[in-house]
CSV table of C-alpha atoms (C1' of nucleotides) in Angstrom, one decimal:
chain,number,residue,atom,x,y,z
A,207,MET,CA,56.5,-91.3,95.0
A,208,THR,CA,58.9,-93.8,93.4
A,209,LEU,CA,59.7,-91.1,90.8
A,210,PHE,CA,61.3,-89.0,93.4
A,211,ILE,CA,63.2,-91.9,94.9
A,212,GLU,CA,64.4,-92.8,91.5
A,213,TYR,CA,65.5,-89.2,91.0
A,214,LEU,CA,67.5,-89.4,94.2
A,215,ASN,CA,68.9,-92.8,93.5
A,216,ALA,CA,70.2,-91.5,90.2
A,217,ILE,CA,72.2,-88.9,92.0
A,218,VAL,CA,73.6,-91.3,94.5
A,219,PRO,CA,72.8,-95.0,94.4
A,220,LEU,CA,70.9,-95.8,97.5
A,221,SER,CA,70.5,-99.0,99.5
A,222,ASP,CA,67.1,-100.6,99.6
A,223,GLU,CA,67.1,-100.0,103.2
A,224,ALA,CA,67.4,-96.3,102.7
A,225,LYS,CA,64.8,-96.2,99.9
A,226,ASN,CA,62.4,-98.1,102.2
A,227,ALA,CA,63.0,-95.6,104.9
A,228,ILE,CA,62.2,-92.6,102.7
A,229,TYR,CA,59.1,-94.0,101.2
A,230,PRO,CA,56.6,-93.8,104.1
A,231,CYS,CA,57.7,-90.2,104.7
A,232,LEU,CA,56.5,-88.9,101.4
A,233,LYS,CA,53.2,-87.3,100.6
A,234,LYS,CA,51.7,-86.6,97.2
A,235,GLN,CA,49.7,-83.5,96.5
A,236,HIS,CA,48.0,-81.9,93.4
A,237,TYR,CA,47.7,-78.2,92.7
A,238,LYS,CA,45.8,-76.3,90.1
A,239,LYS,CA,47.3,-73.6,87.9
A,240,ASN,CA,48.2,-70.3,89.6
A,241,GLU,CA,47.7,-71.8,93.1
A,242,THR,CA,49.7,-70.8,96.1
A,243,ILE,CA,51.7,-73.7,97.4
A,244,VAL,CA,53.5,-72.1,100.3
A,245,ARG,CA,52.6,-68.5,101.5
A,246,GLU,CA,56.0,-68.0,103.2
A,247,LEU,CA,58.7,-70.2,102.2
A,248,ALA,CA,61.2,-69.5,105.1
A,249,SER,CA,58.7,-70.8,107.6
A,250,SER,CA,57.7,-73.8,105.7
A,251,GLN,CA,58.3,-77.1,107.2
A,252,TYR,CA,58.4,-79.2,104.1
A,253,LEU,CA,60.8,-80.0,101.3
A,254,HIS,CA,59.0,-80.3,97.8
A,255,PHE,CA,59.8,-82.1,94.7
A,256,VAL,CA,58.0,-81.4,91.5
A,257,GLU,CA,56.8,-84.6,89.9
A,258,LYS,CA,54.8,-82.8,87.2
A,259,GLY,CA,54.1,-79.3,86.3
A,260,LEU,CA,55.9,-76.0,86.7
A,261,ILE,CA,56.2,-73.8,89.7
A,262,ARG,CA,58.0,-70.6,90.8
A,263,ALA,CA,59.3,-68.9,93.8
A,264,PHE,CA,58.9,-65.1,94.0
A,265,TYR,CA,58.9,-62.1,96.3
A,266,LEU,CA,57.8,-58.5,96.2
A,267,LYS,CA,60.2,-55.7,95.6
A,268,GLU,CA,58.6,-52.3,95.4
A,269,GLU,CA,55.1,-53.7,94.6
A,270,LYS,CA,56.5,-55.8,91.8
A,271,GLU,CA,56.8,-59.6,91.8
A,272,ILE,CA,60.3,-60.8,91.3
A,273,THR,CA,60.5,-64.4,90.2
A,274,ASP,CA,63.9,-65.8,91.2
A,275,TRP,CA,63.4,-69.5,90.8
A,276,PHE,CA,61.6,-71.8,88.4
A,277,GLY,CA,60.8,-75.4,89.4
A,278,LEU,CA,60.4,-77.7,86.3
A,279,GLU,CA,59.4,-81.3,86.8
A,280,LYS,CA,62.1,-83.1,88.6
A,281,SER,CA,63.3,-80.3,90.7
A,282,ILE,CA,63.7,-79.9,94.3
A,283,VAL,CA,62.3,-76.8,96.0
A,284,GLY,CA,65.1,-74.8,97.5
A,285,PRO,CA,67.8,-76.4,99.5
A,286,ILE,CA,67.8,-79.6,101.4
A,287,VAL,CA,67.9,-78.1,104.8
A,288,ARG,CA,65.6,-77.2,107.6
A,289,ASN,CA,64.4,-73.5,107.6
A,290,PHE,CA,67.0,-72.4,105.2
A,291,PRO,CA,66.5,-68.7,104.9
A,292,ILE,CA,67.0,-68.0,101.2
A,293,LYS,CA,66.5,-64.3,101.9
A,294,LYS,CA,65.2,-62.1,104.5
A,295,THR,CA,62.4,-61.2,102.0
A,296,ILE,CA,59.2,-63.3,102.1
A,297,HIS,CA,59.2,-65.8,99.3
A,298,ARG,CA,56.0,-67.3,98.0
A,299,LEU,CA,55.7,-70.5,96.1
A,300,GLU,CA,53.1,-70.8,93.4
A,301,THR,CA,52.2,-73.0,90.6
A,302,ILE,CA,52.4,-71.8,86.9
A,303,GLU,CA,50.7,-74.9,85.6
A,304,ASP,CA,48.7,-77.7,87.1
A,305,THR,CA,51.3,-79.5,89.3
A,306,THR,CA,51.9,-82.6,91.3
A,307,LEU,CA,54.3,-82.3,94.3
A,308,ILE,CA,55.9,-84.9,96.4
A,309,SER,CA,56.7,-83.5,99.9
A,310,ILE,CA,58.6,-84.6,103.0
A,311,SER,CA,58.8,-82.8,106.2
A,312,PHE,CA,62.1,-81.3,107.4
A,313,ASN,CA,61.6,-83.2,110.6
A,314,ASN,CA,61.6,-86.6,108.8
A,315,LEU,CA,64.4,-85.4,106.6
A,316,GLU,CA,66.6,-84.7,109.6
A,317,LYS,CA,65.8,-88.0,111.0
A,318,LEU,CA,66.6,-89.7,107.7
A,319,TYR,CA,70.0,-87.8,107.6
A,320,PHE,CA,70.7,-89.0,111.1
A,321,GLN,CA,69.9,-92.5,110.5
A,322,TYR,CA,71.5,-93.0,107.0
A,323,HIS,CA,75.0,-91.8,106.3
A,324,GLU,CA,74.3,-92.4,102.6
A,325,LEU,CA,71.4,-89.9,102.8
A,326,GLU,CA,73.4,-87.3,104.4
A,327,ARG,CA,75.8,-87.7,101.5
A,328,LEU,CA,73.0,-87.4,99.1
A,329,GLY,CA,72.1,-84.2,100.7
A,330,ARG,CA,75.6,-82.9,100.5
A,331,ILE,CA,75.8,-83.7,96.8
A,332,ILE,CA,72.5,-82.1,96.1
A,333,ALA,CA,73.6,-79.0,97.8
A,334,ILE,CA,76.8,-78.9,95.8
A,335,GLN,CA,74.8,-79.3,92.6
A,336,SER,CA,72.6,-76.4,93.6
A,337,MET,CA,75.8,-74.3,94.2
A,338,LEU,CA,76.7,-75.0,90.7
A,339,LEU,CA,73.4,-73.8,89.3
A,340,LEU,CA,73.7,-70.6,91.5
A,341,GLN,CA,77.2,-70.1,90.3
A,342,GLN,CA,75.9,-70.4,86.7
A,343,LYS,CA,73.3,-67.8,87.4
A,344,ILE,CA,75.8,-65.4,88.8
A,345,ASP,CA,78.0,-65.8,85.7
A,346,SER,CA,75.1,-65.1,83.4
A,347,ILE,CA,73.9,-62.0,85.2
A,348,GLN,CA,77.2,-60.6,86.1
A,349,PHE,CA,78.9,-60.1,82.8
A,350,TYR,CA,76.5,-60.6,80.1
A,351,SER,CA,74.2,-58.4,78.3
A,352,ALA,CA,70.4,-58.7,78.4
A,353,LYS,CA,70.5,-60.4,75.0
A,354,GLU,CA,73.2,-62.8,76.0
A,355,ARG,CA,71.3,-63.7,79.2
A,356,TYR,CA,68.1,-64.4,77.3
A,357,ILE,CA,69.9,-66.6,74.9
A,358,ASP,CA,71.5,-68.4,77.6
A,359,PHE,CA,68.1,-68.9,79.3
A,360,ILE,CA,66.3,-70.3,76.3
A,361,THR,CA,69.3,-72.6,75.7
A,362,SER,CA,69.3,-73.9,79.3
A,363,TYR,CA,65.5,-74.0,79.8
A,364,PRO,CA,63.9,-74.2,76.4
A,365,THR,CA,60.6,-75.3,77.7
A,366,ILE,CA,60.0,-72.6,80.3
A,367,ILE,CA,59.9,-69.9,77.7
A,368,GLN,CA,56.7,-71.3,76.3
A,369,ARG,CA,55.1,-72.2,79.7
A,370,ALA,CA,55.7,-69.1,81.8
A,371,PRO,CA,54.6,-65.4,81.1
A,372,LEU,CA,57.5,-63.2,79.9
A,373,GLY,CA,57.1,-61.0,82.9
A,374,MET,CA,58.2,-63.7,85.2
A,375,ILE,CA,61.1,-64.6,83.0
A,376,ALA,CA,62.2,-61.0,82.7
A,377,SER,CA,62.4,-60.7,86.4
A,378,TYR,CA,64.2,-64.0,86.7
A,379,LEU,CA,66.8,-62.7,84.2
A,380,GLY,CA,67.2,-59.4,86.1
A,381,MET,CA,65.8,-57.2,83.4
A,382,ASN,CA,62.7,-55.1,82.6
A,383,GLN,CA,59.9,-56.8,80.8
A,384,VAL,CA,60.1,-54.2,78.0
A,385,THR,CA,63.8,-55.0,77.6
A,386,LEU,CA,63.1,-58.6,77.4
A,387,SER,CA,60.6,-58.0,74.7
A,388,ARG,CA,63.0,-55.7,72.8
A,389,VAL,CA,65.8,-58.3,73.0
A,390,ARG,CA,63.5,-61.0,71.7
A,391,LYS,CA,62.7,-59.1,68.6
A,392,MET,CA,66.4,-58.6,67.8
A,393,ASN,CA,66.0,-61.8,65.9
A,394,VAL,CA,68.2,-64.0,68.2
B,219,MET,CA,96.2,-76.5,111.9
B,220,THR,CA,94.0,-76.3,114.9
B,221,LEU,CA,92.6,-73.1,113.9
B,222,PHE,CA,91.1,-74.8,110.9
B,223,ILE,CA,89.7,-77.6,113.1
B,224,GLU,CA,88.3,-75.1,115.4
B,225,TYR,CA,86.6,-73.4,112.6
B,226,LEU,CA,85.0,-76.6,111.5
B,227,ASN,CA,84.1,-77.6,115.0
B,228,ALA,CA,82.2,-74.3,115.4
B,229,ILE,CA,80.1,-75.1,112.4
B,230,VAL,CA,79.3,-78.6,113.6
B,231,PRO,CA,80.6,-79.9,117.0
B,232,LEU,CA,82.9,-82.8,116.2
B,233,SER,CA,84.0,-85.8,118.2
B,234,ASP,CA,87.6,-86.0,119.3
B,235,GLU,CA,87.8,-89.0,117.1
B,236,ALA,CA,86.9,-87.1,113.9
B,237,LYS,CA,89.2,-84.2,115.0
B,238,ASN,CA,92.1,-86.5,115.4
B,239,ALA,CA,91.4,-88.1,112.0
B,240,ILE,CA,91.5,-84.7,110.3
B,241,TYR,CA,94.6,-83.4,111.9
B,242,PRO,CA,97.2,-85.6,110.2
B,243,CYS,CA,95.8,-84.9,106.8
B,244,LEU,CA,96.4,-81.1,107.0
B,245,LYS,CA,99.3,-79.3,105.5
B,246,LYS,CA,100.3,-75.7,106.2
B,247,GLN,CA,101.9,-73.5,103.6
B,248,HIS,CA,103.0,-69.8,103.4
B,249,TYR,CA,102.7,-67.6,100.4
B,250,LYS,CA,103.9,-64.1,99.5
B,251,LYS,CA,101.8,-61.3,98.2
B,252,ASN,CA,100.6,-61.6,94.6
B,253,GLU,CA,101.8,-65.2,94.4
B,254,THR,CA,99.9,-67.9,92.4
B,255,ILE,CA,98.5,-70.6,94.6
B,256,VAL,CA,96.8,-72.7,92.0
B,257,ARG,CA,97.2,-72.2,88.2
B,258,GLU,CA,94.1,-74.0,87.2
B,259,LEU,CA,91.5,-74.5,90.0
B,260,ALA,CA,89.4,-77.0,88.3
B,261,SER,CA,92.2,-79.6,88.3
B,262,SER,CA,93.5,-78.9,91.7
B,263,GLN,CA,93.5,-81.8,94.1
B,264,TYR,CA,93.3,-79.8,97.3
B,265,LEU,CA,90.9,-78.0,99.4
B,266,HIS,CA,92.3,-74.9,101.0
B,267,PHE,CA,91.5,-72.9,104.1
B,268,VAL,CA,92.8,-69.3,104.5
B,269,GLU,CA,94.3,-69.2,108.0
B,270,LYS,CA,95.7,-65.7,107.5
B,271,GLY,CA,95.8,-63.2,104.7
B,272,LEU,CA,93.6,-62.6,101.7
B,273,ILE,CA,93.4,-64.3,98.4
B,274,ARG,CA,91.2,-64.3,95.3
B,275,ALA,CA,90.0,-66.4,92.4
B,276,PHE,CA,89.8,-65.0,89.0
B,277,TYR,CA,89.6,-65.8,85.4
B,278,LEU,CA,90.2,-64.1,82.0
B,279,LYS,CA,87.4,-62.7,79.9
B,280,GLU,CA,88.4,-60.8,76.9
B,281,GLU,CA,91.9,-60.2,78.1
B,282,LYS,CA,90.7,-58.8,81.5
B,283,GLU,CA,90.9,-60.4,84.9
B,284,ILE,CA,87.5,-61.0,86.4
B,285,THR,CA,87.8,-61.6,90.2
B,286,ASP,CA,84.8,-63.6,91.3
B,287,TRP,CA,85.7,-64.6,94.8
B,288,PHE,CA,87.6,-63.2,97.7
B,289,GLY,CA,89.0,-65.4,100.5
B,290,LEU,CA,89.4,-63.6,103.8
B,291,GLU,CA,91.0,-65.4,106.7
B,292,LYS,CA,88.8,-68.2,107.8
B,293,SER,CA,87.4,-68.9,104.5
B,294,ILE,CA,87.3,-72.2,102.6
B,295,VAL,CA,88.3,-72.0,98.9
B,296,GLY,CA,85.4,-73.1,96.8
B,297,PRO,CA,83.3,-76.0,97.6
B,298,ILE,CA,83.9,-79.0,99.6
B,299,VAL,CA,84.1,-81.4,96.8
B,300,ARG,CA,86.4,-83.2,94.6
B,301,ASN,CA,86.9,-81.5,91.2
B,302,PHE,CA,84.0,-79.2,91.4
B,303,PRO,CA,83.9,-77.3,88.3
B,304,ILE,CA,82.9,-73.8,89.2
B,305,LYS,CA,83.0,-72.8,85.6
B,306,LYS,CA,84.3,-74.1,82.3
B,307,THR,CA,86.6,-71.1,82.3
B,308,ILE,CA,90.1,-71.5,83.8
B,309,HIS,CA,90.3,-70.1,87.3
B,310,ARG,CA,93.5,-69.0,89.0
B,311,LEU,CA,94.0,-68.7,92.7
B,312,GLU,CA,96.3,-66.0,93.8
B,313,THR,CA,97.3,-64.2,97.0
B,314,ILE,CA,96.5,-60.5,97.5
B,315,GLU,CA,98.5,-60.3,100.8
B,316,ASP,CA,101.0,-62.6,102.4
B,317,THR,CA,99.0,-65.6,103.2
B,318,THR,CA,99.0,-68.8,105.2
B,319,LEU,CA,96.9,-71.7,103.9
B,320,ILE,CA,95.9,-75.0,105.4
B,321,SER,CA,95.2,-77.6,102.8
B,322,ILE,CA,93.8,-81.1,102.6
B,323,SER,CA,93.8,-83.4,99.5
B,324,PHE,CA,90.4,-84.2,98.1
B,325,ASN,CA,91.5,-87.8,98.3
B,326,ASN,CA,91.8,-87.7,102.1
B,327,LEU,CA,88.7,-85.6,102.3
B,328,GLU,CA,86.7,-88.2,100.6
B,329,LYS,CA,88.1,-90.8,102.9
B,330,LEU,CA,87.1,-88.8,105.9
B,331,TYR,CA,83.6,-88.2,104.5
B,332,PHE,CA,83.4,-91.9,104.1
B,333,GLN,CA,84.7,-92.8,107.5
B,334,TYR,CA,82.8,-90.2,109.6
B,335,HIS,CA,79.1,-89.5,109.1
B,336,GLU,CA,79.6,-86.4,111.1
B,337,LEU,CA,82.1,-85.0,108.6
B,338,GLU,CA,79.8,-85.8,105.8
B,339,ARG,CA,77.3,-83.8,107.6
B,340,LEU,CA,79.7,-80.9,108.1
B,341,GLY,CA,80.4,-80.9,104.3
B,342,ARG,CA,76.7,-80.7,103.7
B,343,ILE,CA,76.2,-77.8,106.0
B,344,ILE,CA,79.2,-75.9,104.7
B,345,ALA,CA,77.8,-76.4,101.2
B,346,ILE,CA,74.4,-75.1,102.3
B,347,GLN,CA,76.2,-72.0,103.9
B,348,SER,CA,78.0,-71.5,100.6
B,349,MET,CA,74.7,-71.6,98.8
B,350,LEU,CA,73.5,-68.8,101.1
B,351,LEU,CA,76.5,-66.6,100.1
B,352,LEU,CA,76.0,-67.3,96.5
B,353,GLN,CA,72.2,-66.4,96.8
B,354,GLN,CA,73.1,-63.2,98.5
B,355,LYS,CA,75.5,-62.4,95.7
B,356,ILE,CA,72.8,-63.0,93.2
B,357,ASP,CA,70.4,-60.8,95.0
B,358,SER,CA,72.9,-58.0,95.1
B,359,ILE,CA,73.8,-58.0,91.4
B,360,GLN,CA,70.4,-58.8,90.0
B,361,PHE,CA,68.3,-55.9,91.1
B,362,TYR,CA,70.6,-53.3,92.6
B,363,SER,CA,72.3,-50.4,91.0
B,364,ALA,CA,76.1,-50.0,91.0
B,365,LYS,CA,75.9,-47.8,94.0
B,366,GLU,CA,73.7,-50.1,96.0
B,367,ARG,CA,76.0,-53.0,95.3
B,368,TYR,CA,79.0,-51.0,96.4
B,369,ILE,CA,77.3,-50.1,99.6
B,370,ASP,CA,76.3,-53.6,100.2
B,371,PHE,CA,79.8,-54.7,99.6
B,372,ILE,CA,81.5,-52.4,102.0
B,373,THR,CA,78.9,-53.3,104.6
B,374,SER,CA,79.4,-57.0,104.2
B,375,TYR,CA,83.2,-57.0,103.8
B,376,PRO,CA,84.4,-53.7,105.2
B,377,THR,CA,88.1,-54.9,105.4
B,378,ILE,CA,88.5,-56.0,101.7
B,379,ILE,CA,88.0,-52.5,100.5
B,380,GLN,CA,91.2,-51.4,102.1
B,381,ARG,CA,93.2,-54.5,101.3
B,382,ALA,CA,92.4,-55.2,97.6
B,383,PRO,CA,92.8,-52.9,94.6
B,384,LEU,CA,89.6,-51.3,93.3
B,385,GLY,CA,89.9,-53.0,89.9
B,386,MET,CA,89.5,-56.4,91.5
B,387,ILE,CA,86.5,-55.2,93.6
B,388,ALA,CA,84.9,-53.6,90.5
B,389,SER,CA,85.1,-56.9,88.6
B,390,TYR,CA,83.6,-58.7,91.6
B,391,LEU,CA,80.8,-56.4,91.8
B,392,GLY,CA,80.1,-56.8,88.1
B,393,MET,CA,80.9,-53.2,87.1
B,394,ASN,CA,83.5,-51.1,85.3
B,395,GLN,CA,86.3,-49.8,87.4
B,396,VAL,CA,85.5,-46.4,86.3
B,397,THR,CA,81.9,-46.8,87.4
B,398,LEU,CA,83.1,-47.9,90.8
B,399,SER,CA,85.2,-44.9,91.1
B,400,ARG,CA,82.3,-42.7,90.1
B,401,VAL,CA,80.0,-44.4,92.6
B,402,ARG,CA,82.5,-44.0,95.4
B,403,LYS,CA,82.7,-40.3,94.9
B,404,MET,CA,78.9,-39.9,95.1
B,405,ASN,CA,79.5,-39.4,98.8
B,406,VAL,CA,77.9,-42.8,100.0
C,177,DA,C1',114.8,-39.3,97.6
C,178,DG,C1',113.6,-39.8,93.0
C,179,DA,C1',112.1,-42.5,89.1
C,180,DA,C1',109.2,-45.8,87.5
C,181,DT,C1',105.1,-48.3,87.9
C,182,DT,C1',100.5,-49.1,89.4
C,183,DT,C1',96.2,-47.4,91.0
C,184,DT,C1',92.5,-44.2,91.2
C,185,DT,C1',89.9,-40.4,89.5
C,186,DT,C1',88.1,-37.4,86.1
C,187,DA,C1',85.9,-36.1,81.7
C,188,DG,C1',83.3,-36.6,77.5
C,189,DC,C1',80.8,-39.3,74.7
C,190,DA,C1',78.5,-43.9,73.3
C,191,DA,C1',75.6,-47.8,74.2
C,192,DA,C1',72.5,-50.4,77.0
C,193,DT,C1',68.7,-50.6,79.9
C,194,DG,C1',64.9,-48.5,82.6
C,195,DT,C1',60.3,-46.1,82.6
C,196,DT,C1',55.8,-44.7,81.3
C,197,DA,C1',52.1,-45.1,78.5
C,198,DA,C1',49.5,-46.8,74.8
C,199,DA,C1',48.5,-50.1,71.1
C,200,DA,C1',48.2,-54.8,69.6
C,201,DA,C1',47.8,-59.6,70.4
C,202,DA,C1',46.6,-63.6,73.0
C,203,DT,C1',44.0,-65.8,76.4
C,204,DT,C1',40.2,-66.5,79.5
C,205,DA,C1',35.5,-66.1,81.0
C,206,DC,C1',30.8,-65.8,80.2
D,25,DG,C1',31.3,-66.1,69.8
D,26,DT,C1',32.0,-61.9,72.1
D,27,DA,C1',33.5,-59.2,75.8
D,28,DA,C1',36.8,-58.8,79.4
D,29,DT,C1',41.2,-59.6,80.9
D,30,DT,C1',45.9,-60.5,80.7
D,31,DT,C1',50.0,-60.5,78.2
D,32,DT,C1',53.2,-58.8,74.8
D,33,DT,C1',55.0,-55.3,71.9
D,34,DT,C1',56.1,-50.6,70.4
D,35,DA,C1',57.5,-45.8,71.0
D,36,DA,C1',59.7,-41.8,73.1
D,37,DC,C1',62.5,-40.2,76.4
D,38,DA,C1',65.4,-40.6,80.8
D,39,DT,C1',69.0,-42.7,83.4
D,40,DT,C1',72.6,-45.6,84.2
D,41,DT,C1',76.7,-47.8,83.0
D,42,DG,C1',80.4,-48.6,79.6
D,43,DC,C1',84.5,-47.1,77.1
D,44,DT,C1',88.7,-44.5,75.9
D,45,DA,C1',92.1,-41.6,77.2
D,46,DA,C1',94.4,-38.6,80.2
D,47,DA,C1',95.5,-36.6,84.7
D,48,DA,C1',96.3,-37.2,89.5
D,49,DA,C1',97.6,-39.9,93.4
D,50,DA,C1',99.6,-43.6,95.6
D,51,DT,C1',102.9,-47.2,95.7
D,52,DT,C1',107.1,-49.7,94.7
D,53,DC,C1',111.8,-50.1,93.4
D,54,DT,C1',116.6,-48.7,93.2
DNA sequence: AGAATTTTTTAGCAAATGTTAAAAAATTAC
DNA sequence: GTAATTTTTTAACATTTGCTAAAAAATTCT
């Protein structure tokens, strides 16, 4: 629990009062490898934080799984807002490894935002940081070749490459798995 | 001025007090077509709102201009935060048509955030909305063909196609101008 | 209106990526 | 440890998109 609060505190220093208010809202849960965490992300009522492990969000496009987000330890799942519809498509949340999540209901989150101006600020800043990550992803897929995207990925997320199957990474990078395999063999 | 405040108020209903605090911080300015608004976006000290007209943000990649954002009337330029580095590359902000902007300094914005919890909330919600737009853009460039992206674009932004040169739109869509031209002639 | 400039389209060829299928390698289950 | 399953690589060919250059069309300037 405190790991999550420390994570938040590192983004925006929080008062003890705010920290104490967050604490009782948190719930810790363990998941096994390849387990479904949330069957339909859009209608989930919880915000999750990955304390340990690796998870992913994906959806189906023409029978195929498209992974469009990886959650390493110390990541927040999706955005900091109630029922934020990432897409119209149905997203599922699954573990890739044994994972420990810390969760808080949107209901409680809204209450905390309302009660503590400093937490509202924290939410704003996390959203801004997420924007930065999204923008980076746009940059990498918009004007770079498959090889460049792959190099960028292993530079930004060196551990994921050893922890997730290539198929998931290929879809994350917007390329065919065969293309990813080809690109990898081009030395790098 | 009030148009901007109305825009904000529509996102999150604001108290009169907050509205009155915003008002004196605003500055209105007119620009001609093809005029530079900000030479280097990352070091700009102002947040802009497009009251009227059309603008774009772009950067140079291998001598070529890459437009990566269009600002229609009633858009906010970039994110609601001080010195938010969209990219390491130098972004310029230019008008495409005669344009009226309403601006507020980040300095004043920070003060307003600090003073009014409700404005901090507004900032958070705008950031979340921007995330949605970014996510949509990722969806469209990641798994769709040039033709599909073009169709998606004219559906989402039907007016821009008539107001901005195709070269800008092509770079925005992450494709060659020649490809865009080809795609357009495939009936649609 | 006519000349100059900019934008858009067209064409031909090159390069990158997708697709299908099968083999090889690695991992998991018994 | 061996069989079964999953993941990764390889190959051959198809499709899409990129690139260069030139023609056509539209716009701007005087």
